[in-house]
mmCIF file of C-alpha atoms in Angstrom:
data_model
loop_
_atom_site.group_PDB
_atom_site.id
_atom_site.type_symbol
_atom_site.label_atom_id
_atom_site.label_comp_id
_atom_site.label_asym_id
_atom_site.label_seq_id
_atom_site.Cartn_x
_atom_site.Cartn_y
_atom_site.Cartn_z
ATOM 1 C CA UNK A 21 35.566 -32.169 53.881
ATOM 2 C CA UNK A 22 33.889 -35.620 55.024
ATOM 3 C CA UNK A 23 30.650 -36.226 53.300
ATOM 4 C CA UNK A 24 27.993 -38.182 55.422
ATOM 5 C CA UNK A 25 24.992 -39.460 53.041
ATOM 6 C CA UNK A 26 21.858 -40.627 54.568
ATOM 7 C CA UNK A 27 19.617 -43.117 53.891
ATOM 8 C CA UNK A 28 16.724 -43.390 53.146
ATOM 9 C CA UNK A 29 16.118 -39.164 53.096
ATOM 10 C CA UNK A 30 12.522 -40.183 54.142
ATOM 11 C CA UNK A 31 10.377 -43.436 55.143
ATOM 12 C CA UNK A 32 6.984 -44.088 55.984
ATOM 13 C CA UNK A 33 6.296 -46.730 58.764
ATOM 14 C CA UNK A 34 3.486 -47.553 61.426
ATOM 15 C CA UNK A 35 3.752 -47.436 65.127
ATOM 16 C CA UNK A 36 5.372 -50.947 66.596
ATOM 17 C CA UNK A 37 7.840 -50.803 63.579
ATOM 18 C CA UNK A 38 11.300 -51.792 63.092
ATOM 19 C CA UNK A 39 13.181 -48.703 61.592
ATOM 20 C CA UNK A 40 16.280 -48.902 60.432
ATOM 21 C CA UNK A 41 18.061 -45.379 59.122
ATOM 22 C CA UNK A 42 21.794 -45.574 57.606
ATOM 23 C CA UNK A 43 24.831 -43.300 57.289
ATOM 24 C CA UNK A 44 27.668 -43.165 55.304
ATOM 25 C CA UNK A 45 30.931 -41.366 55.560
ATOM 26 C CA UNK A 46 33.487 -40.028 52.549
ATOM 27 C CA UNK A 47 36.454 -41.713 55.040
ATOM 28 C CA UNK A 48 36.674 -43.504 58.240
ATOM 29 C CA UNK A 49 35.708 -41.657 61.370
ATOM 30 C CA UNK A 50 36.156 -44.271 64.199
ATOM 31 C CA UNK A 51 33.485 -45.129 66.458
ATOM 32 C CA UNK A 52 34.095 -42.259 68.870
ATOM 33 C CA UNK A 53 33.077 -39.157 66.749
ATOM 34 C CA UNK A 54 29.368 -40.307 64.917
ATOM 35 C CA UNK A 55 26.266 -38.796 66.570
ATOM 36 C CA UNK A 56 22.949 -38.892 65.817
ATOM 37 C CA UNK A 57 19.546 -36.090 66.617
ATOM 38 C CA UNK A 58 16.324 -35.919 66.400
ATOM 39 C CA UNK A 59 14.323 -32.840 65.421
ATOM 40 C CA UNK A 60 10.735 -32.256 65.820
ATOM 41 C CA UNK A 61 9.775 -28.764 63.695
ATOM 42 C CA UNK A 62 10.312 -25.902 65.311
ATOM 43 C CA UNK A 63 12.430 -27.072 68.444
ATOM 44 C CA UNK A 64 16.835 -27.676 68.368
ATOM 45 C CA UNK A 65 18.599 -31.308 67.493
ATOM 46 C CA UNK A 66 18.006 -33.818 70.394
ATOM 47 C CA UNK A 67 21.429 -35.746 71.307
ATOM 48 C CA UNK A 68 20.120 -39.607 70.778
ATOM 49 C CA UNK A 69 23.574 -41.363 70.232
ATOM 50 C CA UNK A 70 27.158 -40.722 70.576
ATOM 51 C CA UNK A 71 30.110 -42.182 69.793
ATOM 52 C CA UNK A 72 28.058 -44.588 67.176
ATOM 53 C CA UNK A 73 26.681 -46.779 70.380
ATOM 54 C CA UNK A 74 25.939 -44.927 73.198
ATOM 55 C CA UNK A 75 22.530 -43.717 74.162
ATOM 56 C CA UNK A 76 22.111 -40.556 75.835
ATOM 57 C CA UNK A 77 21.249 -39.850 79.141
ATOM 58 C CA UNK A 78 17.183 -39.793 79.327
ATOM 59 C CA UNK A 79 16.598 -41.481 75.608
ATOM 60 C CA UNK A 80 14.589 -44.617 75.673
ATOM 61 C CA UNK A 81 16.126 -47.180 74.970
ATOM 62 C CA UNK A 82 14.386 -48.110 72.005
ATOM 63 C CA UNK A 83 17.039 -46.664 69.906
ATOM 64 C CA UNK A 84 19.921 -47.966 69.326
ATOM 65 C CA UNK A 85 22.869 -47.028 66.963
ATOM 66 C CA UNK A 86 25.886 -49.492 65.601
ATOM 67 C CA UNK A 87 29.055 -49.252 63.074
ATOM 68 C CA UNK A 88 32.240 -48.174 62.879
ATOM 69 C CA UNK A 89 34.307 -46.935 60.026
ATOM 70 C CA UNK A 90 32.668 -45.318 57.866
ATOM 71 C CA UNK A 91 29.032 -46.892 58.037
ATOM 72 C CA UNK A 92 26.788 -46.165 61.060
ATOM 73 C CA UNK A 93 23.438 -47.631 61.549
ATOM 74 C CA UNK A 94 20.397 -45.827 64.038
ATOM 75 C CA UNK A 95 17.529 -48.127 64.516
ATOM 76 C CA UNK A 96 14.147 -47.622 66.494
ATOM 77 C CA UNK A 97 13.075 -50.836 67.774
ATOM 78 C CA UNK A 98 9.049 -50.360 67.612
ATOM 79 C CA UNK A 99 8.695 -47.144 66.397
ATOM 80 C CA UNK A 100 6.791 -45.008 69.018
ATOM 81 C CA UNK A 101 4.471 -41.870 68.272
ATOM 82 C CA UNK A 102 6.194 -39.522 69.364
ATOM 83 C CA UNK A 103 9.521 -40.652 67.512
ATOM 84 C CA UNK A 104 8.033 -38.950 64.152
ATOM 85 C CA UNK A 105 10.572 -36.503 62.981
ATOM 86 C CA UNK A 106 13.621 -36.084 61.315
ATOM 87 C CA UNK A 107 17.061 -37.884 62.209
ATOM 88 C CA UNK A 108 20.389 -36.354 61.432
ATOM 89 C CA UNK A 109 23.549 -37.985 61.557
ATOM 90 C CA UNK A 110 27.091 -36.083 62.327
ATOM 91 C CA UNK A 111 30.810 -36.388 62.217
ATOM 92 C CA UNK A 112 33.210 -34.468 64.536
ATOM 93 C CA UNK A 113 36.051 -36.497 63.164
ATOM 94 C CA UNK A 114 37.805 -33.426 60.651
ATOM 95 C CA UNK A 115 36.487 -30.306 60.613
ATOM 96 C CA UNK A 116 33.792 -29.270 58.988
ATOM 97 C CA UNK A 117 31.917 -31.482 61.109
ATOM 98 C CA UNK A 118 29.536 -32.369 58.882
ATOM 99 C CA UNK A 119 25.887 -33.658 59.227
ATOM 100 C CA UNK A 120 23.814 -36.091 56.906
ATOM 101 C CA UNK A 121 21.294 -35.052 54.802
ATOM 102 C CA UNK A 122 18.444 -35.951 57.189
ATOM 103 C CA UNK A 123 16.160 -39.078 56.980
ATOM 104 C CA UNK A 124 12.353 -37.733 57.135
ATOM 105 C CA UNK A 125 10.533 -40.382 59.481
ATOM 106 C CA UNK A 126 6.534 -40.317 58.823
ATOM 107 C CA UNK A 127 3.274 -41.966 59.590
ATOM 108 C CA UNK A 128 2.196 -44.365 57.411
ATOM 109 C CA UNK B 24 20.677 -28.841 84.133
ATOM 110 C CA UNK B 25 22.062 -27.254 81.198
ATOM 111 C CA UNK B 26 21.041 -23.629 79.622
ATOM 112 C CA UNK B 27 22.002 -22.358 76.659
ATOM 113 C CA UNK B 28 19.785 -18.822 76.097
ATOM 114 C CA UNK B 29 20.614 -17.003 72.263
ATOM 115 C CA UNK B 30 20.036 -13.320 71.619
ATOM 116 C CA UNK B 31 21.000 -10.523 69.050
ATOM 117 C CA UNK B 32 19.082 -12.225 65.866
ATOM 118 C CA UNK B 33 17.012 -10.367 63.834
ATOM 119 C CA UNK B 34 16.042 -8.762 60.558
ATOM 120 C CA UNK B 35 19.477 -6.777 58.640
ATOM 121 C CA UNK B 36 20.637 -5.612 54.768
ATOM 122 C CA UNK B 37 22.605 -7.731 52.882
ATOM 123 C CA UNK B 38 26.378 -6.690 53.487
ATOM 124 C CA UNK B 39 25.292 -5.554 57.182
ATOM 125 C CA UNK B 40 26.729 -6.725 60.495
ATOM 126 C CA UNK B 41 24.548 -8.620 63.357
ATOM 127 C CA UNK B 42 26.081 -9.995 66.933
ATOM 128 C CA UNK B 43 24.636 -12.709 68.346
ATOM 129 C CA UNK B 44 25.063 -13.838 71.982
ATOM 130 C CA UNK B 45 25.028 -16.961 74.047
ATOM 131 C CA UNK B 46 24.305 -16.909 77.592
ATOM 132 C CA UNK B 47 25.492 -20.558 79.433
ATOM 133 C CA UNK B 48 24.496 -21.435 82.535
ATOM 134 C CA UNK B 49 23.886 -24.840 84.831
ATOM 135 C CA UNK B 50 27.671 -26.096 83.561
ATOM 136 C CA UNK B 51 30.954 -24.985 84.230
ATOM 137 C CA UNK B 52 31.380 -22.896 81.029
ATOM 138 C CA UNK B 53 35.145 -22.899 80.692
ATOM 139 C CA UNK B 54 35.473 -26.050 80.669
ATOM 140 C CA UNK B 55 33.854 -26.501 77.803
ATOM 141 C CA UNK B 56 34.666 -26.662 73.697
ATOM 142 C CA UNK B 57 31.104 -24.538 72.223
ATOM 143 C CA UNK B 58 30.433 -24.680 69.034
ATOM 144 C CA UNK B 59 27.634 -22.498 66.744
ATOM 145 C CA UNK B 60 25.244 -24.446 64.110
ATOM 146 C CA UNK B 61 22.807 -22.994 61.924
ATOM 147 C CA UNK B 62 19.626 -24.166 60.017
ATOM 148 C CA UNK B 63 18.795 -22.413 56.792
ATOM 149 C CA UNK B 64 14.623 -22.731 56.598
ATOM 150 C CA UNK B 65 13.814 -26.273 55.168
ATOM 151 C CA UNK B 66 17.667 -27.513 55.590
ATOM 152 C CA UNK B 67 19.215 -29.731 58.153
ATOM 153 C CA UNK B 68 22.171 -28.770 60.703
ATOM 154 C CA UNK B 69 25.689 -27.042 59.238
ATOM 155 C CA UNK B 70 28.212 -26.892 61.474
ATOM 156 C CA UNK B 71 30.076 -22.635 61.485
ATOM 157 C CA UNK B 72 32.707 -22.369 63.876
ATOM 158 C CA UNK B 73 34.225 -23.519 67.040
ATOM 159 C CA UNK B 74 36.212 -22.312 69.938
ATOM 160 C CA UNK B 75 38.537 -24.553 72.560
ATOM 161 C CA UNK B 76 37.651 -24.046 76.761
ATOM 162 C CA UNK B 77 39.968 -21.025 76.089
ATOM 163 C CA UNK B 78 39.553 -19.372 73.016
ATOM 164 C CA UNK B 79 42.894 -20.601 71.649
ATOM 165 C CA UNK B 80 42.259 -22.603 69.077
ATOM 166 C CA UNK B 81 39.311 -21.331 66.379
ATOM 167 C CA UNK B 82 37.535 -23.431 63.667
ATOM 168 C CA UNK B 83 35.265 -21.903 60.998
ATOM 169 C CA UNK B 84 33.158 -23.399 58.252
ATOM 170 C CA UNK B 85 34.464 -21.932 54.680
ATOM 171 C CA UNK B 86 31.587 -20.258 54.036
ATOM 172 C CA UNK B 87 31.525 -18.051 56.537
ATOM 173 C CA UNK B 88 35.540 -18.192 57.034
ATOM 174 C CA UNK B 89 36.767 -14.458 56.864
ATOM 175 C CA UNK B 90 33.516 -12.844 57.986
ATOM 176 C CA UNK B 91 32.345 -14.573 61.052
ATOM 177 C CA UNK B 92 34.164 -14.467 64.214
ATOM 178 C CA UNK B 93 34.059 -16.625 67.205
ATOM 179 C CA UNK B 94 34.867 -15.508 70.631
ATOM 180 C CA UNK B 95 34.049 -15.947 74.519
ATOM 181 C CA UNK B 96 34.468 -14.572 77.619
ATOM 182 C CA UNK B 97 34.424 -17.363 80.550
ATOM 183 C CA UNK B 98 34.500 -14.624 83.171
ATOM 184 C CA UNK B 99 30.072 -13.954 81.587
ATOM 185 C CA UNK B 100 29.907 -17.808 81.007
ATOM 186 C CA UNK B 101 28.824 -16.408 77.089
ATOM 187 C CA UNK B 102 29.205 -17.029 73.791
ATOM 188 C CA UNK B 103 29.390 -14.856 71.224
ATOM 189 C CA UNK B 104 29.178 -14.633 67.124
ATOM 190 C CA UNK B 105 30.227 -11.689 64.937
ATOM 191 C CA UNK B 106 28.656 -11.544 62.140
ATOM 192 C CA UNK B 107 30.031 -9.412 59.149
ATOM 193 C CA UNK B 108 28.909 -8.983 55.340
ATOM 194 C CA UNK B 109 26.228 -10.636 55.694
ATOM 195 C CA UNK B 110 24.467 -12.455 52.418
ATOM 196 C CA UNK B 111 20.888 -13.856 52.026
ATOM 197 C CA UNK B 112 22.804 -17.087 52.431
ATOM 198 C CA UNK B 113 22.828 -16.854 55.865
ATOM 199 C CA UNK B 114 19.682 -16.739 56.387
ATOM 200 C CA UNK B 115 19.009 -19.488 59.433
ATOM 201 C CA UNK B 116 18.397 -20.043 62.757
ATOM 202 C CA UNK B 117 21.507 -19.980 64.912
ATOM 203 C CA UNK B 118 21.706 -22.581 67.910
ATOM 204 C CA UNK B 119 24.746 -22.544 70.728
ATOM 205 C CA UNK B 120 25.953 -25.854 71.170
ATOM 206 C CA UNK B 121 27.746 -27.254 74.072
ATOM 207 C CA UNK B 122 30.915 -29.723 72.881
ATOM 208 C CA UNK B 123 30.920 -32.871 74.992
ATOM 209 C CA UNK B 124 34.084 -34.948 74.384
ATOM 210 C CA UNK B 125 33.020 -33.774 70.531
ATOM 211 C CA UNK B 126 29.258 -34.839 71.304
ATOM 212 C CA UNK B 127 26.897 -31.913 70.533
ATOM 213 C CA UNK B 128 24.862 -32.415 73.983
ATOM 214 C CA UNK B 129 22.925 -29.455 74.274
ATOM 215 C CA UNK B 130 21.399 -26.921 72.024
ATOM 216 C CA UNK B 131 20.288 -23.577 72.904
ATOM 217 C CA UNK B 132 16.709 -22.637 71.141
ATOM 218 C CA UNK B 133 17.838 -20.474 68.704
ATOM 219 C CA UNK B 134 18.268 -17.279 67.074
ATOM 220 C CA UNK B 135 16.544 -15.919 63.587
ATOM 221 C CA UNK B 136 18.847 -14.526 61.448
ATOM 222 C CA UNK B 137 17.105 -12.829 58.389
ATOM 223 C CA UNK B 138 19.187 -10.893 55.727
ATOM 224 C CA UNK B 139 17.315 -9.542 53.249
ATOM 225 C CA UNK B 140 16.655 -6.035 51.274
#
């Protein structure tokens, strides 16, 4: 199975900060098979980024994704109050389609 | 607008069974792979199964293989998950999810399954 490791597991940041979350796979998964999700308490995950760097319709442009092979990054260019949430990466290259352990973004 | 609504969750004793349903609307259901993803309390999401658009191809996570069965009825725009031999560790919110070219783009609100004596 492909393991997905996110770092950090949590971070504290202020409104306006630039935030970067990394996701590393135990093997190359290509560019097409990496997604990023945002989840708020009591809600289903929401797709932010697909195919590593493509912004989902309706997602603010302050979110961006990059990377290839086994190393990927989610960046929030200027953190907004509504961005405080938990973020997950997921690979869909090979079953089982595993998720990272999550990164909780908290208010400093 | 894509709409996925799960039903059939509830409290069940260890060893018991439940059948989850997902009613899909707002898109061409028969054109899409579908999946079930669960999330245990305080944990991250866990992919457990997917089914191809025709139903011919199915995969399961090792944790549910042999106990859970995914199926679909394209005439009724419905996805199902039959869960047998339930264990305490199956306690989770179960999400019905649409696959759009290997991306899980639409999620239902979730159905809570609690396994406890």
